[in-house]
Amino acid sequence: MDDPDSYELLPEAFLSHTGAYEEYKAEWQATLYRVGGRMFAIFHEDKEGNPYLSFKSVRAEMAELYDRYEGIIPGFHFNKQHWSSVRMDLDVPPELIARLVDRSYELVRELLPKRVQRELEMADCQGDSGERLASRHG
């Protein structure tokens, strides 16, 4: 596995997206990342305590990665057509994980109501992180 410190930077990268925010869901024992009220990534564990990151994806875009990396699988406890998961303690470099979550954010953002998309676009143009949007849609 790569330098563990580089994995610790991933949440910061997820939150760098306009309007993105973090939420801890105690009943799931998981940390969710959302935009416009919709989840685009989630850190969670399986029953054995193995760490996973699940994220929105397009299955056709993921097929090669499923074959290439032991740690990338169709969504663990999620709809396998629309979600993928990375087992964080296996063979997936943090740079790839960050790119996959970037794509997940894009996919979820495209599905938000047009009004929310416009608000996010305005925040992008103004160089605003969208923190006000996150609090309003969270």
Coordinates of N, CA, C and O in Angstrom, one line a residue:
M1 N 0.8 -1.2 0.0 CA 0.0 0.0 0.0 C 0.9 1.2 0.0 O 2.0 1.2 0.5
D2 N 0.4 2.3 -0.5 CA 1.1 3.6 -0.6 C 1.2 4.2 0.8 O 0.7 3.7 1.8
D3 N 1.9 5.3 0.9 CA 2.0 6.0 2.2 C 0.7 6.3 2.8 O -0.2 6.9 2.2
P4 N 0.5 5.8 4.0 CA -0.8 6.0 4.7 C -1.2 7.4 4.9 O -2.4 7.8 4.9
D5 N -0.2 8.3 5.0 CA -0.5 9.7 5.2 C -1.2 10.3 4.0 O -2.1 11.2 4.1
S6 N -0.9 9.8 2.8 CA -1.6 10.3 1.6 C -3.1 9.9 1.6 O -3.9 10.6 1.0
Y7 N -3.5 8.8 2.2 CA -4.9 8.4 2.3 C -5.6 9.4 3.3 O -6.8 9.6 3.1
E8 N -4.9 9.9 4.3 CA -5.5 10.8 5.2 C -5.9 12.1 4.6 O -6.8 12.8 5.1
L9 N -5.3 12.4 3.5 CA -5.6 13.7 2.8 C -6.9 13.6 1.9 O -7.4 14.6 1.4
L10 N -7.4 12.3 1.7 CA -8.5 12.2 0.8 C -9.8 13.0 1.3 O -10.4 13.6 0.5
P11 N -10.2 12.9 2.6 CA -11.4 13.7 2.9 C -11.2 15.2 2.6 O -12.2 15.8 2.2
E12 N -10.0 15.7 2.8 CA -9.8 17.1 2.4 C -10.0 17.3 0.9 O -10.6 18.3 0.5
A13 N -9.6 16.4 0.1 CA -9.8 16.5 -1.3 C -11.3 16.4 -1.7 O -11.8 17.2 -2.5
F14 N -12.0 15.5 -1.0 CA -13.5 15.4 -1.2 C -14.2 16.7 -0.9 O -15.1 17.2 -1.6
L15 N -13.8 17.4 0.2 CA -14.4 18.6 0.7 C -14.0 19.8 -0.1 O -14.6 20.9 0.0
S16 N -13.0 19.7 -1.0 CA -12.6 20.8 -1.8 C -13.6 21.1 -3.0 O -13.5 22.1 -3.6
H17 N -14.5 20.2 -3.2 CA -15.5 20.4 -4.2 C -16.6 21.4 -3.8 O -17.0 21.4 -2.6
T18 N -17.0 22.3 -4.7 CA -18.0 23.3 -4.3 C -19.2 22.6 -3.8 O -19.8 21.7 -4.4
G19 N -19.6 23.1 -2.6 CA -20.9 22.7 -2.0 C -20.8 21.3 -1.2 O -21.7 20.9 -0.7
A20 N -19.6 20.7 -1.3 CA -19.4 19.4 -0.6 C -19.4 19.6 0.9 O -18.8 20.6 1.4
Y21 N -19.9 18.6 1.6 CA -19.8 18.7 3.1 C -19.8 17.2 3.6 O -20.2 16.3 2.9
E22 N -19.4 17.1 4.8 CA -19.2 15.8 5.5 C -20.2 15.7 6.6 O -20.6 16.6 7.2
E23 N -20.7 14.4 6.7 CA -21.7 14.1 7.7 C -21.4 12.8 8.3 O -21.1 11.8 7.6
Y24 N -21.4 12.7 9.6 CA -21.2 11.4 10.3 C -22.6 10.8 10.6 O -23.4 11.4 11.2
K25 N -22.8 9.5 10.2 CA -24.1 8.8 10.4 C -23.8 7.8 11.4 O -23.2 6.7 11.1
A26 N -24.1 8.0 12.7 CA -23.8 7.1 13.8 C -24.4 5.8 13.6 O -23.8 4.7 13.9
E27 N -25.7 5.7 13.2 CA -26.3 4.4 13.0 C -25.7 3.5 12.0 O -25.8 2.3 12.0
W28 N -25.0 4.1 11.0 CA -24.2 3.3 10.0 C -22.7 3.2 10.4 O -22.0 2.5 9.7
Q29 N -22.3 4.0 11.4 CA -20.9 4.1 11.7 C -20.1 4.5 10.5 O -19.1 3.8 10.1
A30 N -20.5 5.5 9.8 CA -19.9 5.9 8.5 C -19.9 7.4 8.3 O -20.7 8.1 8.9
T31 N -18.9 7.8 7.6 CA -18.7 9.2 7.2 C -19.2 9.4 5.8 O -18.6 8.8 4.9
L32 N -20.2 10.3 5.6 CA -20.7 10.5 4.3 C -20.2 11.9 3.7 O -20.0 12.8 4.5
Y33 N -20.1 11.9 2.4 CA -19.7 13.2 1.7 C -20.9 13.4 0.7 O -21.3 12.6 0.0
R34 N -21.4 14.7 0.9 CA -22.6 15.0 0.1 C -22.4 16.3 -0.6 O -21.6 17.2 -0.3
V35 N -23.3 16.5 -1.7 CA -23.4 17.8 -2.3 C -24.9 17.9 -2.6 O -25.5 17.0 -3.1
G36 N -25.5 19.1 -2.4 CA -26.9 19.3 -2.6 C -27.8 18.3 -1.9 O -28.9 18.0 -2.4
G37 N -27.3 17.8 -0.8 CA -28.1 16.8 0.0 C -28.0 15.4 -0.5 O -28.5 14.5 0.1
R38 N -27.3 15.2 -1.6 CA -27.1 13.8 -2.1 C -25.7 13.3 -1.9 O -24.7 14.0 -2.1
M39 N -25.6 12.0 -1.5 CA -24.3 11.4 -1.2 C -23.5 11.1 -2.4 O -24.0 10.6 -3.4
F40 N -22.2 11.4 -2.4 CA -21.3 11.0 -3.5 C -20.2 10.1 -3.1 O -19.5 9.5 -3.9
A41 N -20.0 10.0 -1.8 CA -19.0 9.1 -1.2 C -19.3 8.8 0.2 O -19.9 9.6 0.9
I42 N -18.8 7.6 0.7 CA -19.0 7.2 2.1 C -17.9 6.3 2.5 O -17.5 5.4 1.8
F43 N -17.3 6.6 3.7 CA -16.3 5.8 4.3 C -17.0 4.9 5.3 O -17.8 5.4 6.1
H44 N -16.8 3.6 5.2 CA -17.5 2.7 6.1 C -16.6 1.4 6.3 O -15.5 1.3 5.6
E45 N -17.0 0.5 7.1 CA -16.3 -0.7 7.4 C -17.2 -1.9 7.2 O -18.4 -1.8 7.4
D46 N -16.6 -3.1 6.9 CA -17.4 -4.3 6.8 C -17.4 -4.9 8.2 O -16.9 -4.3 9.2
K47 N -18.1 -6.0 8.4 CA -18.2 -6.7 9.7 C -16.9 -7.0 10.4 O -16.7 -7.1 11.6
E48 N -15.8 -7.3 9.5 CA -14.5 -7.6 10.0 C -13.7 -6.4 10.3 O -12.5 -6.5 10.7
G49 N -14.2 -5.2 10.0 CA -13.5 -4.0 10.3 C -12.6 -3.5 9.1 O -11.8 -2.6 9.3
N50 N -12.7 -4.1 8.0 CA -12.0 -3.7 6.8 C -12.5 -2.3 6.3 O -13.8 -2.2 6.1
P51 N -11.7 -1.4 6.0 CA -12.1 0.0 5.6 C -12.5 0.0 4.1 O -11.8 -0.5 3.3
Y52 N -13.6 0.6 3.8 CA -14.1 0.8 2.5 C -14.5 2.2 2.2 O -14.9 3.0 3.1
L53 N -14.3 2.6 1.0 CA -14.9 3.9 0.5 C -15.8 3.5 -0.7 O -15.3 2.8 -1.6
S54 N -17.0 3.9 -0.6 CA -18.0 3.6 -1.7 C -18.3 5.0 -2.4 O -18.4 6.0 -1.7
F55 N -18.6 4.9 -3.7 CA -18.8 6.2 -4.4 C -19.7 5.9 -5.6 O -19.7 4.8 -6.2
K56 N -20.4 6.9 -6.1 CA -21.2 6.8 -7.3 C -20.3 6.6 -8.5 O -19.2 7.2 -8.6
S57 N -20.7 5.7 -9.4 CA -19.9 5.5 -10.6 C -20.8 5.0 -11.8 O -22.0 4.7 -11.6
V58 N -20.1 4.9 -12.9 CA -20.8 4.4 -14.1 C -20.1 3.0 -14.3 O -18.9 2.9 -14.5
R59 N -20.9 1.9 -14.3 CA -20.3 0.6 -14.3 C -19.4 0.4 -15.5 O -18.3 -0.2 -15.4
A60 N -19.8 0.9 -16.7 CA -19.0 0.7 -17.9 C -17.6 1.4 -17.8 O -16.6 0.9 -18.3
E61 N -17.5 2.5 -17.1 CA -16.3 3.2 -16.8 C -15.4 2.4 -15.8 O -14.2 2.6 -15.8
M62 N -16.0 1.6 -15.0 CA -15.2 0.9 -13.9 C -14.8 -0.5 -14.3 O -13.9 -1.0 -13.6
A63 N -15.3 -1.1 -15.4 CA -15.0 -2.5 -15.7 C -13.5 -2.8 -15.7 O -13.1 -3.8 -15.1
E64 N -12.7 -2.0 -16.3 CA -11.3 -2.3 -16.4 C -10.6 -2.2 -15.0 O -9.8 -3.0 -14.7
L65 N -11.1 -1.3 -14.2 CA -10.5 -1.1 -12.9 C -10.9 -2.3 -12.0 O -10.1 -2.7 -11.1
Y66 N -12.1 -2.9 -12.1 CA -12.5 -4.0 -11.4 C -11.5 -5.2 -11.7 O -11.2 -6.0 -10.8
D67 N -11.1 -5.3 -12.9 CA -10.2 -6.4 -13.3 C -8.7 -6.1 -12.9 O -8.0 -7.0 -12.5
R68 N -8.4 -4.8 -12.9 CA -7.0 -4.4 -12.6 C -6.6 -4.4 -11.2 O -5.5 -4.7 -10.8
Y69 N -7.5 -4.0 -10.3 CA -7.2 -3.8 -8.9 C -8.1 -4.8 -8.0 O -9.3 -4.8 -8.1
E70 N -7.4 -5.5 -7.1 CA -8.2 -6.4 -6.2 C -9.1 -5.5 -5.3 O -10.2 -6.0 -4.9
G71 N -8.6 -4.3 -5.0 CA -9.3 -3.5 -4.0 C -10.5 -2.7 -4.6 O -11.2 -2.1 -3.8
I72 N -10.8 -2.8 -5.9 CA -12.0 -2.1 -6.4 C -13.0 -3.1 -6.8 O -12.7 -4.1 -7.6
I73 N -14.2 -3.0 -6.3 CA -15.3 -3.9 -6.5 C -16.6 -3.1 -6.8 O -16.7 -1.9 -6.5
P74 N -17.6 -3.8 -7.4 CA -18.9 -3.2 -7.5 C -19.4 -2.8 -6.1 O -19.0 -3.5 -5.1
G75 N -20.2 -1.8 -6.0 CA -20.6 -1.3 -4.7 C -20.9 -2.3 -3.6 O -21.8 -3.1 -3.7
F76 N -20.1 -2.2 -2.5 CA -20.3 -3.0 -1.3 C -21.5 -2.4 -0.5 O -21.4 -1.3 0.0
H77 N -22.5 -3.2 -0.4 CA -23.8 -2.8 0.2 C -24.5 -1.7 -0.5 O -25.3 -0.9 0.1
F78 N -24.2 -1.5 -1.8 CA -24.9 -0.5 -2.6 C -25.3 -1.1 -3.9 O -24.9 -2.1 -4.3
N79 N -26.1 -0.3 -4.7 CA -26.6 -0.8 -6.0 C -25.3 -0.9 -6.9 O -24.6 0.1 -7.1
K80 N -25.0 -2.1 -7.3 CA -23.8 -2.4 -8.0 C -23.8 -1.8 -9.4 O -22.7 -1.8 -10.1
Q81 N -24.9 -1.4 -9.9 CA -25.0 -0.7 -11.2 C -24.5 0.7 -11.1 O -24.0 1.3 -12.1
H82 N -24.7 1.3 -10.0 CA -24.5 2.8 -9.8 C -23.4 3.1 -8.8 O -23.1 4.3 -8.7
W83 N -22.9 2.2 -8.1 CA -21.9 2.4 -7.1 C -20.7 1.5 -7.2 O -20.9 0.3 -7.6
S84 N -19.5 1.9 -6.8 CA -18.3 1.1 -6.7 C -17.8 1.3 -5.3 O -18.1 2.3 -4.6
S85 N -16.9 0.4 -4.9 CA -16.2 0.5 -3.6 C -14.8 0.2 -3.7 O -14.4 -0.6 -4.6
V86 N -14.0 0.8 -2.9 CA -12.5 0.5 -2.8 C -12.3 0.1 -1.4 O -12.7 0.7 -0.4
R87 N -11.6 -1.1 -1.3 CA -11.1 -1.5 0.0 C -9.8 -0.8 0.3 O -8.8 -1.0 -0.5
M88 N -9.8 0.1 1.3 CA -8.7 1.1 1.4 C -7.4 0.4 1.8 O -6.4 1.1 1.7
D89 N -7.4 -0.8 2.3 CA -6.2 -1.4 2.8 C -5.6 -2.3 1.7 O -4.6 -3.1 2.0
L90 N -6.0 -2.2 0.5 CA -5.5 -3.1 -0.5 C -4.7 -2.3 -1.5 O -3.9 -1.4 -1.1
D91 N -4.8 -2.5 -2.8 CA -3.8 -2.1 -3.8 C -4.2 -0.8 -4.6 O -3.6 -0.6 -5.7
V92 N -5.1 0.0 -4.1 CA -5.5 1.1 -4.9 C -4.8 2.4 -4.5 O -4.9 2.8 -3.3
P93 N -4.1 3.1 -5.4 CA -3.3 4.3 -5.0 C -4.3 5.4 -4.7 O -5.4 5.6 -5.3
P94 N -3.9 6.3 -3.7 CA -4.8 7.4 -3.3 C -5.1 8.4 -4.5 O -6.2 8.9 -4.5
E95 N -4.2 8.5 -5.4 CA -4.4 9.4 -6.5 C -5.6 8.9 -7.4 O -6.4 9.7 -7.9
L96 N -5.7 7.6 -7.6 CA -6.8 7.0 -8.3 C -8.1 7.2 -7.6 O -9.1 7.5 -8.1
I97 N -8.0 6.9 -6.3 CA -9.2 7.1 -5.5 C -9.8 8.5 -5.6 O -11.0 8.7 -5.7
A98 N -8.9 9.5 -5.5 CA -9.3 10.9 -5.6 C -10.0 11.2 -6.9 O -11.0 11.9 -7.0
R99 N -9.4 10.6 -8.0 CA -10.0 10.8 -9.3 C -11.4 10.2 -9.4 O -12.3 10.7 -10.0
L100 N -11.5 9.0 -8.8 CA -12.8 8.3 -8.9 C -13.9 9.1 -8.1 O -15.0 9.2 -8.5
V101 N -13.5 9.7 -7.0 CA -14.4 10.4 -6.2 C -14.7 11.8 -6.9 O -15.8 12.3 -6.8
D102 N -13.7 12.3 -7.6 CA -14.0 13.5 -8.4 C -15.1 13.2 -9.4 O -16.1 14.0 -9.6
R103 N -15.0 12.1 -10.1 CA -16.0 11.7 -11.0 C -17.4 11.4 -10.4 O -18.4 11.8 -10.9
S104 N -17.3 10.8 -9.2 CA -18.6 10.6 -8.4 C -19.3 11.9 -8.1 O -20.5 12.1 -8.3
Y105 N -18.5 12.9 -7.7 CA -19.0 14.2 -7.4 C -19.7 14.8 -8.6 O -20.8 15.3 -8.6
E106 N -19.0 14.7 -9.8 CA -19.6 15.2 -11.0 C -20.9 14.5 -11.4 O -21.9 15.1 -11.8
L107 N -21.0 13.2 -11.2 CA -22.2 12.4 -11.5 C -23.3 12.8 -10.6 O -24.5 13.0 -11.1
V108 N -23.1 13.0 -9.4 CA -24.1 13.4 -8.4 C -24.6 14.9 -8.7 O -25.7 15.2 -8.7
R109 N -23.6 15.7 -8.9 CA -23.9 17.1 -9.2 C -24.8 17.3 -10.4 O -25.7 18.1 -10.5
E110 N -24.6 16.4 -11.5 CA -25.4 16.5 -12.7 C -26.8 16.1 -12.4 O -27.7 16.4 -13.2
L111 N -27.1 15.3 -11.4 CA -28.4 14.9 -11.1 C -29.2 15.8 -10.1 O -30.4 15.6 -9.8
L112 N -28.5 16.8 -9.6 CA -29.2 17.7 -8.7 C -30.2 18.6 -9.5 O -30.1 18.8 -10.7
P113 N -31.2 19.1 -8.7 CA -32.1 20.0 -9.4 C -31.4 21.2 -10.1 O -30.4 21.7 -9.6
K114 N -31.9 21.7 -11.2 CA -31.3 22.7 -11.9 C -31.0 24.0 -11.1 O -29.9 24.6 -11.2
R115 N -31.9 24.3 -10.2 CA -31.7 25.5 -9.3 C -30.4 25.3 -8.5 O -29.6 26.2 -8.4
V116 N -30.2 24.1 -7.9 CA -29.1 23.8 -7.1 C -27.8 23.8 -8.0 O -26.8 24.4 -7.6
Q117 N -27.9 23.3 -9.2 CA -26.8 23.3 -10.1 C -26.3 24.7 -10.4 O -25.1 25.0 -10.4
R118 N -27.3 25.6 -10.6 CA -27.0 27.0 -10.9 C -26.3 27.6 -9.7 O -25.4 28.4 -9.9
E119 N -26.8 27.4 -8.5 CA -26.2 27.9 -7.3 C -24.7 27.5 -7.2 O -23.8 28.3 -6.9
L120 N -24.5 26.2 -7.5 CA -23.1 25.7 -7.5 C -22.2 26.3 -8.6 O -21.1 26.6 -8.3
E121 N -22.8 26.5 -9.7 CA -22.1 27.1 -10.8 C -21.7 28.6 -10.4 O -20.6 29.0 -10.7
M122 N -22.6 29.3 -9.8 CA -22.3 30.7 -9.4 C -21.2 30.7 -8.3 O -20.3 31.5 -8.4
A123 N -21.3 29.7 -7.4 CA -20.3 29.6 -6.4 C -18.9 29.3 -7.0 O -17.9 29.9 -6.6
D124 N -18.9 28.4 -8.1 CA -17.7 28.1 -8.8 C -17.1 29.4 -9.4 O -15.9 29.7 -9.3
C125 N -17.9 30.2 -10.1 CA -17.5 31.4 -10.8 C -17.0 32.4 -9.8 O -16.1 33.2 -10.1
Q126 N -17.5 32.5 -8.6 CA -17.1 33.5 -7.6 C -15.9 33.0 -6.8 O -15.5 33.7 -5.9
G127 N -15.5 31.7 -7.0 CA -14.4 31.2 -6.2 C -14.8 30.9 -4.8 O -14.0 30.7 -3.9
D128 N -16.1 30.7 -4.6 CA -16.7 30.4 -3.3 C -16.7 28.9 -3.1 O -17.0 28.1 -4.1
S129 N -16.4 28.4 -2.0 CA -16.3 27.0 -1.7 C -17.7 26.4 -1.6 O -17.9 25.2 -1.7
G130 N -18.7 27.2 -1.6 CA -20.1 26.7 -1.5 C -20.5 26.3 -0.1 O -21.5 25.6 0.1
E131 N -19.8 26.8 0.9 CA -20.1 26.4 2.3 C -21.6 26.8 2.7 O -22.3 26.1 3.3
R132 N -22.0 28.0 2.2 CA -23.4 28.4 2.5 C -24.3 27.5 1.8 O -25.4 27.1 2.4
L133 N -24.0 27.0 0.6 CA -24.9 26.1 -0.1 C -24.9 24.7 0.6 O -26.0 24.1 0.8
A134 N -23.8 24.3 1.1 CA -23.8 23.0 1.9 C -24.7 23.1 3.1 O -25.4 22.2 3.3
S135 N -24.6 24.2 3.8 CA -25.5 24.3 5.0 C -26.9 24.4 4.6 O -27.8 24.0 5.4
R136 N -27.3 25.0 3.5 CA -28.6 25.2 3.1 C -29.2 23.9 2.5 O -30.4 23.6 2.7
H137 N -28.4 23.0 1.9 CA -28.9 21.8 1.3 C -28.6 20.6 2.1 O -28.8 19.5 1.7
G138 N -27.9 20.8 3.3 CA -27.5 19.6 4.1 C -28.5 19.2 5.1 O -29.4 19.5 5.5

